[in-house]
Amino acid sequence: MKVNPRSCLCPVLLCLCFLERGYEASHHGQAKIISRSHNATHNHNQTKDGETEIHHRPKRGWIWNQFFVLEEHIGPDAQYVGKLHSNSDKGDGSVRYILSGEGAGSIFIINEVTGDIHATKSLDREKKSHYVLHAQAINLNTNKPLEPESEFIIKVQDINDNAPKFPEGPFVTSVPEMSEVGTSVFQVTATDADDPTYGNSARVVYSILHGQPYFSVDPKSGIIRTALADMDREAREHYSVVIQAKDMAGQVGGLSGSTTVNITLTDVNDNPPKFPQKNYQVFVPESAQVGKPVGKMKASDEDIGINAEIKYSILNPEGAGMFSISTDKDTREGVITLRKPLNYEKKKHYSLHIAAENTHLDPHLTYLGSFKDDATLKITVGDVDEPPIFSMDYYIMEVYENTRVGTEVGAVTARDPDSKNSPVRYFIEQREDKAVYFDIESISGVIRTTQLLDREDTPWHNITVMATEEDNPSLQSHVPVTVQVLDVNDNPPMINTEDEIIICESTRAGQVIQTITAVDKDDFANGKGFSFSFPGGIPANPNFTIKDNEDSTASIIARRRRFHRLTQELYELPVVVWDDGEPVLSSTSTLMLRVCSCQRGTRLKICQGEAFLSSAGLSTGALIAILLCVLILLAIVILFITLRRSKKEPLIISEEDIRENVVTYDDEGGGEEDTEAFDIIALRNPAAAEELKFRRDVRPECIRPWSSRRPARGRHSPSSLDIDEEMDIGEFIKQRVTEADQDTSVPPYDSLQTYAYEGQGSPAGSISSLGSAGAHSEVDYNSLDDWGPKFEKIAELYGEEVETASESTEKAESEKQT
């Protein structure tokens, strides 16, 4: 902070001014001067026109600069920060200084009279680097501010109280082996919380404490590099390097921090494969199987991973022809496999030149030499007592069927491959589930038949022949033998006679009835053609003839027309068939021909009406008996039903059969349209009731609905009767009761007839249509014809009724006049 010299009026303030000037010099003049003077300074500036312009600077009431306070103050007294002074202060104690803002009153306190500022607490710049405060001078007399409130800053001055720190650690990194000097490995960075703009408190320098002479570190950037050439992983793989970071540019008294970097050398292919020895030997028996391993070799490689992968190869052609070598990926061994069978008698020793080389080479390390090594493997073939060897892998033999027992079929041969050439003995493996047809001579190997062979039964026979050494029977070898049985003409041809031949009744003369053929169990070569004819020595058949078609088939032809089933239903026709084999064989078969009436309009010959009967196996007599039984049963059933219907119960119950009989009548009236119910006209006209006399227990004849209202022709209408229509209905009901009691024609059962009469003289007229039975309607029903087809029937019925009623009325009037 820089203070105007004119403000330093006392020795104490003068000392403070010098301190502030020195601090300002250390900050390269970064602080501002904020002051105010009573006297105005006149600045004379030249204008463009050459005139002098005078500027008047206003008064400033405050005189101070930026204040600084050291961090981490640990003294017993409060740390002096600075002094506030206004030029309005005359020193008479009339001015009061007030401080506000960040930390005012808690961290920073001010003497209200003198304006001195002190820090009461130890400050940490790394937590807060500066404080913004406000100052104001107030007149104690008027309690009014002398100047407007002004803002100033107190900066916390840094000291070297923080050591450099590494963010993480320890660090892990790697570098390829055999790297050049100066190869970058890793970079470390330390941070210092001190102020980097003030002094060297935050200036960090790196150095290596542990890890020389293998690695070095750049003091400014912290980059770790290799310091030793040709570092070999196989010699040493892991390194632990300790790096130090020190502030104050590494000077004495600076603070420091350290970290550890673990460096691993990664592998490169800098080591060729090597065989532990140059010569190897292995013993392989001649019985070793082809494709199986017979030995192993391994070359060592100090490298790891893909740099240690090895490929093996056989260099000499002789060894490569008999053996092959491959690499086991797990053990990295060279596995030697047999490619061809060994034979001790032919070759007893083999020499293999084997090479081992890396598959992944580093072109930068070719100067180290060839990454390949070779060795020699000597294989000794061991003699093994081997089983006999057959001259062929399998045998196929032939023999004719029906040959005598003991016929030679063929022979097998086997030999001992060993040098001693032991005699061989032969056997046939027997199976319990199969018959024995062959035998073999144990010394010569000749196979013979033991039974007669039938090609039609078994055309092929498979047997297994076993050969053993006489000296060592445990050594066995097997070979399959297939025997084919050749055919001879020993089976005559046969005609299929299971199916009947159908003859239609409508068959014409010369018509082909059926085409027949024959089958032969022999081979096609012994009977490829068949001939047909009638047997010799019998008279000619008058009904049928046979025609050989010369294609192994024959046609049966009718010689006459019109076969009748009733006359003869079955015909037997013997036919001879022979083959053209050597010798010629023949057979006679009898064909059954059935006559039936075939269905018309179909190509299939099926007997009409007898297909399912014949399939059931019933004769004609049995069918007739069954039909008669059915008819008798039907007649019995019909007779029983007839008798039941004709049987009547007596009207009078015998004295012995005395029981109560309840007759229930549950008939309900059908309304106005019920023509069978009680006729109300009888109540209205008793005379008409006497004339009609309807029986209630007898169903009346069919009467149209309007018949009761229409008078019958030839009779007087109710209106012309002498009986008074106004007769008391009650008297009429009593009369009917008397008649019912005296009537002897009714059944002798109890019956209940109820006659209820309510009287007459109702003041209201009836709306029922029953009362209109005797009167004729004056409605014109001809208009119903205009209502459409639905009303035609109604119009016809009512129109007929009207016409009949009119005719009856006219006739009655004419008779009356007469």
PDB file of N, CA and C in Angstrom, residues 392-449:
ATOM      1  N   MET A 392      -7.186-110.160 -47.083  1.00  0.00           N
ATOM      2  CA  MET A 392      -8.174-109.192 -47.548  1.00  0.00           C
ATOM      3  C   MET A 392      -8.897-108.621 -46.330  1.00  0.00           C
ATOM      4  N   ASP A 393      -9.429-107.422 -46.544  1.00  0.00           N
ATOM      5  CA  ASP A 393     -10.177-106.786 -45.458  1.00  0.00           C
ATOM      6  C   ASP A 393     -11.536-107.432 -45.268  1.00  0.00           C
ATOM      7  N   TYR A 394     -12.125-107.988 -46.312  1.00  0.00           N
ATOM      8  CA  TYR A 394     -13.396-108.711 -46.232  1.00  0.00           C
ATOM      9  C   TYR A 394     -13.466-109.659 -47.425  1.00  0.00           C
ATOM     10  N   TYR A 395     -14.340-110.691 -47.299  1.00  0.00           N
ATOM     11  CA  TYR A 395     -14.466-111.719 -48.337  1.00  0.00           C
ATOM     12  C   TYR A 395     -15.935-111.811 -48.752  1.00  0.00           C
ATOM     13  N   ILE A 396     -16.139-112.045 -50.062  1.00  0.00           N
ATOM     14  CA  ILE A 396     -17.477-112.285 -50.605  1.00  0.00           C
ATOM     15  C   ILE A 396     -17.415-113.600 -51.379  1.00  0.00           C
ATOM     16  N   MET A 397     -18.294-114.559 -51.011  1.00  0.00           N
ATOM     17  CA  MET A 397     -18.293-115.885 -51.629  1.00  0.00           C
ATOM     18  C   MET A 397     -19.685-116.204 -52.155  1.00  0.00           C
ATOM     19  N   GLU A 398     -19.787-117.199 -53.063  1.00  0.00           N
ATOM     20  CA  GLU A 398     -21.050-117.585 -53.675  1.00  0.00           C
ATOM     21  C   GLU A 398     -21.194-119.101 -53.628  1.00  0.00           C
ATOM     22  N   VAL A 399     -22.462-119.546 -53.497  1.00  0.00           N
ATOM     23  CA  VAL A 399     -22.766-120.970 -53.502  1.00  0.00           C
ATOM     24  C   VAL A 399     -24.220-121.135 -53.935  1.00  0.00           C
ATOM     25  N   TYR A 400     -24.504-122.197 -54.718  1.00  0.00           N
ATOM     26  CA  TYR A 400     -25.870-122.439 -55.188  1.00  0.00           C
ATOM     27  C   TYR A 400     -26.691-123.064 -54.066  1.00  0.00           C
ATOM     28  N   GLU A 401     -27.966-122.736 -54.103  1.00  0.00           N
ATOM     29  CA  GLU A 401     -28.868-123.328 -53.116  1.00  0.00           C
ATOM     30  C   GLU A 401     -29.087-124.815 -53.440  1.00  0.00           C
ATOM     31  N   ASN A 402     -29.519-125.526 -52.445  1.00  0.00           N
ATOM     32  CA  ASN A 402     -29.851-126.953 -52.544  1.00  0.00           C
ATOM     33  C   ASN A 402     -28.633-127.824 -52.860  1.00  0.00           C
ATOM     34  N   THR A 403     -27.425-127.254 -52.710  1.00  0.00           N
ATOM     35  CA  THR A 403     -26.237-128.085 -52.895  1.00  0.00           C
ATOM     36  C   THR A 403     -26.086-129.008 -51.693  1.00  0.00           C
ATOM     37  N   ARG A 404     -25.366-130.092 -51.893  1.00  0.00           N
ATOM     38  CA  ARG A 404     -25.238-131.082 -50.833  1.00  0.00           C
ATOM     39  C   ARG A 404     -24.433-130.512 -49.669  1.00  0.00           C
ATOM     40  N   VAL A 405     -24.643-131.083 -48.519  1.00  0.00           N
ATOM     41  CA  VAL A 405     -23.928-130.648 -47.321  1.00  0.00           C
ATOM     42  C   VAL A 405     -22.449-130.971 -47.476  1.00  0.00           C
ATOM     43  N   GLY A 406     -21.584-130.025 -47.113  1.00  0.00           N
ATOM     44  CA  GLY A 406     -20.144-130.190 -47.230  1.00  0.00           C
ATOM     45  C   GLY A 406     -19.570-129.572 -48.477  1.00  0.00           C
ATOM     46  N   THR A 407     -20.396-128.891 -49.269  1.00  0.00           N
ATOM     47  CA  THR A 407     -19.897-128.228 -50.478  1.00  0.00           C
ATOM     48  C   THR A 407     -18.968-127.089 -50.081  1.00  0.00           C
ATOM     49  N   GLU A 408     -17.844-126.987 -50.786  1.00  0.00           N
ATOM     50  CA  GLU A 408     -16.879-125.922 -50.507  1.00  0.00           C
ATOM     51  C   GLU A 408     -17.414-124.596 -51.025  1.00  0.00           C
ATOM     52  N   VAL A 409     -17.387-123.599 -50.172  1.00  0.00           N
ATOM     53  CA  VAL A 409     -17.871-122.261 -50.517  1.00  0.00           C
ATOM     54  C   VAL A 409     -16.711-121.359 -50.913  1.00  0.00           C
ATOM     55  N   GLY A 410     -15.615-121.407 -50.180  1.00  0.00           N
ATOM     56  CA  GLY A 410     -14.451-120.569 -50.432  1.00  0.00           C
ATOM     57  C   GLY A 410     -13.437-120.765 -49.335  1.00  0.00           C
ATOM     58  N   ALA A 411     -12.367-119.957 -49.349  1.00  0.00           N
ATOM     59  CA  ALA A 411     -11.304-120.071 -48.352  1.00  0.00           C
ATOM     60  C   ALA A 411     -10.782-118.697 -47.997  1.00  0.00           C
ATOM     61  N   VAL A 412     -10.335-118.558 -46.750  1.00  0.00           N
ATOM     62  CA  VAL A 412      -9.689-117.338 -46.273  1.00  0.00           C
ATOM     63  C   VAL A 412      -8.256-117.675 -45.895  1.00  0.00           C
ATOM     64  N   THR A 413      -7.376-116.714 -46.012  1.00  0.00           N
ATOM     65  CA  THR A 413      -5.959-116.909 -45.686  1.00  0.00           C
ATOM     66  C   THR A 413      -5.488-115.785 -44.793  1.00  0.00           C
ATOM     67  N   ALA A 414      -4.639-116.108 -43.833  1.00  0.00           N
ATOM     68  CA  ALA A 414      -4.031-115.136 -42.936  1.00  0.00           C
ATOM     69  C   ALA A 414      -2.620-115.601 -42.623  1.00  0.00           C
ATOM     70  N   ARG A 415      -1.747-114.674 -42.225  1.00  0.00           N
ATOM     71  CA  ARG A 415      -0.351-115.000 -41.926  1.00  0.00           C
ATOM     72  C   ARG A 415       0.072-114.250 -40.672  1.00  0.00           C
ATOM     73  N   ASP A 416       1.162-114.768 -40.079  1.00  0.00           N
ATOM     74  CA  ASP A 416       1.742-114.122 -38.909  1.00  0.00           C
ATOM     75  C   ASP A 416       2.719-113.071 -39.398  1.00  0.00           C
ATOM     76  N   PRO A 417       2.515-111.775 -39.092  1.00  0.00           N
ATOM     77  CA  PRO A 417       3.424-110.745 -39.588  1.00  0.00           C
ATOM     78  C   PRO A 417       4.775-110.743 -38.899  1.00  0.00           C
ATOM     79  N   ASP A 418       4.902-111.450 -37.778  1.00  0.00           N
ATOM     80  CA  ASP A 418       6.167-111.453 -37.055  1.00  0.00           C
ATOM     81  C   ASP A 418       7.201-112.276 -37.812  1.00  0.00           C
ATOM     82  N   SER A 419       8.433-112.105 -37.410  1.00  0.00           N
ATOM     83  CA  SER A 419       9.538-112.800 -38.080  1.00  0.00           C
ATOM     84  C   SER A 419       9.522-114.300 -37.829  1.00  0.00           C
ATOM     85  N   LYS A 420       8.947-114.757 -36.724  1.00  0.00           N
ATOM     86  CA  LYS A 420       8.931-116.180 -36.439  1.00  0.00           C
ATOM     87  C   LYS A 420       7.904-116.920 -37.270  1.00  0.00           C
ATOM     88  N   ASN A 421       6.927-116.210 -37.852  1.00  0.00           N
ATOM     89  CA  ASN A 421       5.947-116.785 -38.769  1.00  0.00           C
ATOM     90  C   ASN A 421       5.249-117.986 -38.144  1.00  0.00           C
ATOM     91  N   SER A 422       4.542-117.741 -37.076  1.00  0.00           N
ATOM     92  CA  SER A 422       3.838-118.800 -36.360  1.00  0.00           C
ATOM     93  C   SER A 422       2.656-119.301 -37.192  1.00  0.00           C
ATOM     94  N   PRO A 423       2.313-120.627 -37.134  1.00  0.00           N
ATOM     95  CA  PRO A 423       1.146-121.146 -37.862  1.00  0.00           C
ATOM     96  C   PRO A 423      -0.140-120.481 -37.384  1.00  0.00           C
ATOM     97  N   VAL A 424      -1.116-120.416 -38.313  1.00  0.00           N
ATOM     98  CA  VAL A 424      -2.383-119.724 -38.058  1.00  0.00           C
ATOM     99  C   VAL A 424      -3.506-120.749 -38.032  1.00  0.00           C
ATOM    100  N   ARG A 425      -4.452-120.575 -37.115  1.00  0.00           N
ATOM    101  CA  ARG A 425      -5.610-121.430 -37.024  1.00  0.00           C
ATOM    102  C   ARG A 425      -6.871-120.559 -37.191  1.00  0.00           C
ATOM    103  N   TYR A 426      -7.905-121.186 -37.855  1.00  0.00           N
ATOM    104  CA  TYR A 426      -9.121-120.435 -38.208  1.00  0.00           C
ATOM    105  C   TYR A 426     -10.327-120.989 -37.453  1.00  0.00           C
ATOM    106  N   PHE A 427     -11.244-120.084 -37.134  1.00  0.00           N
ATOM    107  CA  PHE A 427     -12.483-120.427 -36.454  1.00  0.00           C
ATOM    108  C   PHE A 427     -13.601-119.513 -36.971  1.00  0.00           C
ATOM    109  N   ILE A 428     -14.836-120.008 -36.849  1.00  0.00           N
ATOM    110  CA  ILE A 428     -16.020-119.194 -37.166  1.00  0.00           C
ATOM    111  C   ILE A 428     -16.712-118.847 -35.861  1.00  0.00           C
ATOM    112  N   GLU A 429     -16.956-117.536 -35.669  1.00  0.00           N
ATOM    113  CA  GLU A 429     -17.654-117.099 -34.467  1.00  0.00           C
ATOM    114  C   GLU A 429     -19.112-117.543 -34.544  1.00  0.00           C
ATOM    115  N   GLN A 430     -19.559-118.233 -33.494  1.00  0.00           N
ATOM    116  CA  GLN A 430     -20.908-118.773 -33.464  1.00  0.00           C
ATOM    117  C   GLN A 430     -21.798-117.845 -32.630  1.00  0.00           C
ATOM    118  N   ARG A 431     -23.044-117.739 -33.088  1.00  0.00           N
ATOM    119  CA  ARG A 431     -24.042-116.952 -32.369  1.00  0.00           C
ATOM    120  C   ARG A 431     -25.176-117.864 -31.965  1.00  0.00           C
ATOM    121  N   GLU A 432     -25.604-117.693 -30.722  1.00  0.00           N
ATOM    122  CA  GLU A 432     -26.638-118.582 -30.200  1.00  0.00           C
ATOM    123  C   GLU A 432     -27.988-118.357 -30.880  1.00  0.00           C
ATOM    124  N   ASP A 433     -28.247-117.136 -31.350  1.00  0.00           N
ATOM    125  CA  ASP A 433     -29.556-116.839 -31.922  1.00  0.00           C
ATOM    126  C   ASP A 433     -29.645-117.164 -33.407  1.00  0.00           C
ATOM    127  N   LYS A 434     -28.588-117.690 -34.002  1.00  0.00           N
ATOM    128  CA  LYS A 434     -28.603-117.998 -35.420  1.00  0.00           C
ATOM    129  C   LYS A 434     -28.184-119.449 -35.649  1.00  0.00           C
ATOM    130  N   ALA A 435     -28.800-120.033 -36.694  1.00  0.00           N
ATOM    131  CA  ALA A 435     -28.455-121.410 -37.060  1.00  0.00           C
ATOM    132  C   ALA A 435     -27.081-121.450 -37.718  1.00  0.00           C
ATOM    133  N   VAL A 436     -26.435-122.608 -37.625  1.00  0.00           N
ATOM    134  CA  VAL A 436     -25.090-122.770 -38.179  1.00  0.00           C
ATOM    135  C   VAL A 436     -25.237-123.411 -39.561  1.00  0.00           C
ATOM    136  N   TYR A 437     -24.854-122.656 -40.573  1.00  0.00           N
ATOM    137  CA  TYR A 437     -24.939-123.157 -41.947  1.00  0.00           C
ATOM    138  C   TYR A 437     -23.558-123.477 -42.536  1.00  0.00           C
ATOM    139  N   PHE A 438     -22.478-122.995 -41.863  1.00  0.00           N
ATOM    140  CA  PHE A 438     -21.143-123.144 -42.438  1.00  0.00           C
ATOM    141  C   PHE A 438     -20.170-123.604 -41.359  1.00  0.00           C
ATOM    142  N   ASP A 439     -19.073-124.201 -41.849  1.00  0.00           N
ATOM    143  CA  ASP A 439     -17.981-124.626 -40.985  1.00  0.00           C
ATOM    144  C   ASP A 439     -16.686-124.319 -41.729  1.00  0.00           C
ATOM    145  N   ILE A 440     -15.566-124.189 -41.001  1.00  0.00           N
ATOM    146  CA  ILE A 440     -14.283-123.850 -41.598  1.00  0.00           C
ATOM    147  C   ILE A 440     -13.228-124.830 -41.111  1.00  0.00           C
ATOM    148  N   GLU A 441     -12.363-125.197 -42.007  1.00  0.00           N
ATOM    149  CA  GLU A 441     -11.228-126.047 -41.633  1.00  0.00           C
ATOM    150  C   GLU A 441     -10.190-125.194 -40.932  1.00  0.00           C
ATOM    151  N   SER A 442      -9.797-125.604 -39.753  1.00  0.00           N
ATOM    152  CA  SER A 442      -8.933-124.770 -38.916  1.00  0.00           C
ATOM    153  C   SER A 442      -7.547-124.542 -39.515  1.00  0.00           C
ATOM    154  N   ILE A 443      -7.055-125.446 -40.313  1.00  0.00           N
ATOM    155  CA  ILE A 443      -5.692-125.287 -40.870  1.00  0.00           C
ATOM    156  C   ILE A 443      -5.719-124.610 -42.219  1.00  0.00           C
ATOM    157  N   SER A 444      -6.585-125.070 -43.122  1.00  0.00           N
ATOM    158  CA  SER A 444      -6.593-124.531 -44.485  1.00  0.00           C
ATOM    159  C   SER A 444      -7.445-123.287 -44.631  1.00  0.00           C
ATOM    160  N   GLY A 445      -8.445-123.103 -43.769  1.00  0.00           N
ATOM    161  CA  GLY A 445      -9.317-121.943 -43.898  1.00  0.00           C
ATOM    162  C   GLY A 445     -10.417-122.112 -44.920  1.00  0.00           C
ATOM    163  N   VAL A 446     -10.692-123.356 -45.357  1.00  0.00           N
ATOM    164  CA  VAL A 446     -11.744-123.622 -46.339  1.00  0.00           C
ATOM    165  C   VAL A 446     -13.085-123.635 -45.617  1.00  0.00           C
ATOM    166  N   ILE A 447     -14.055-122.947 -46.197  1.00  0.00           N
ATOM    167  CA  ILE A 447     -15.391-122.838 -45.616  1.00  0.00           C
ATOM    168  C   ILE A 447     -16.312-123.779 -46.387  1.00  0.00           C
ATOM    169  N   ARG A 448     -17.117-124.591 -45.667  1.00  0.00           N
ATOM    170  CA  ARG A 448     -18.031-125.557 -46.275  1.00  0.00           C
ATOM    171  C   ARG A 448     -19.420-125.401 -45.640  1.00  0.00           C
ATOM    172  N   THR A 449     -20.409-125.900 -46.390  1.00  0.00           N
ATOM    173  CA  THR A 449     -21.792-125.842 -45.892  1.00  0.00           C
ATOM    174  C   THR A 449     -22.043-126.988 -44.928  1.00  0.00           C
TER     175      THR A 449
END
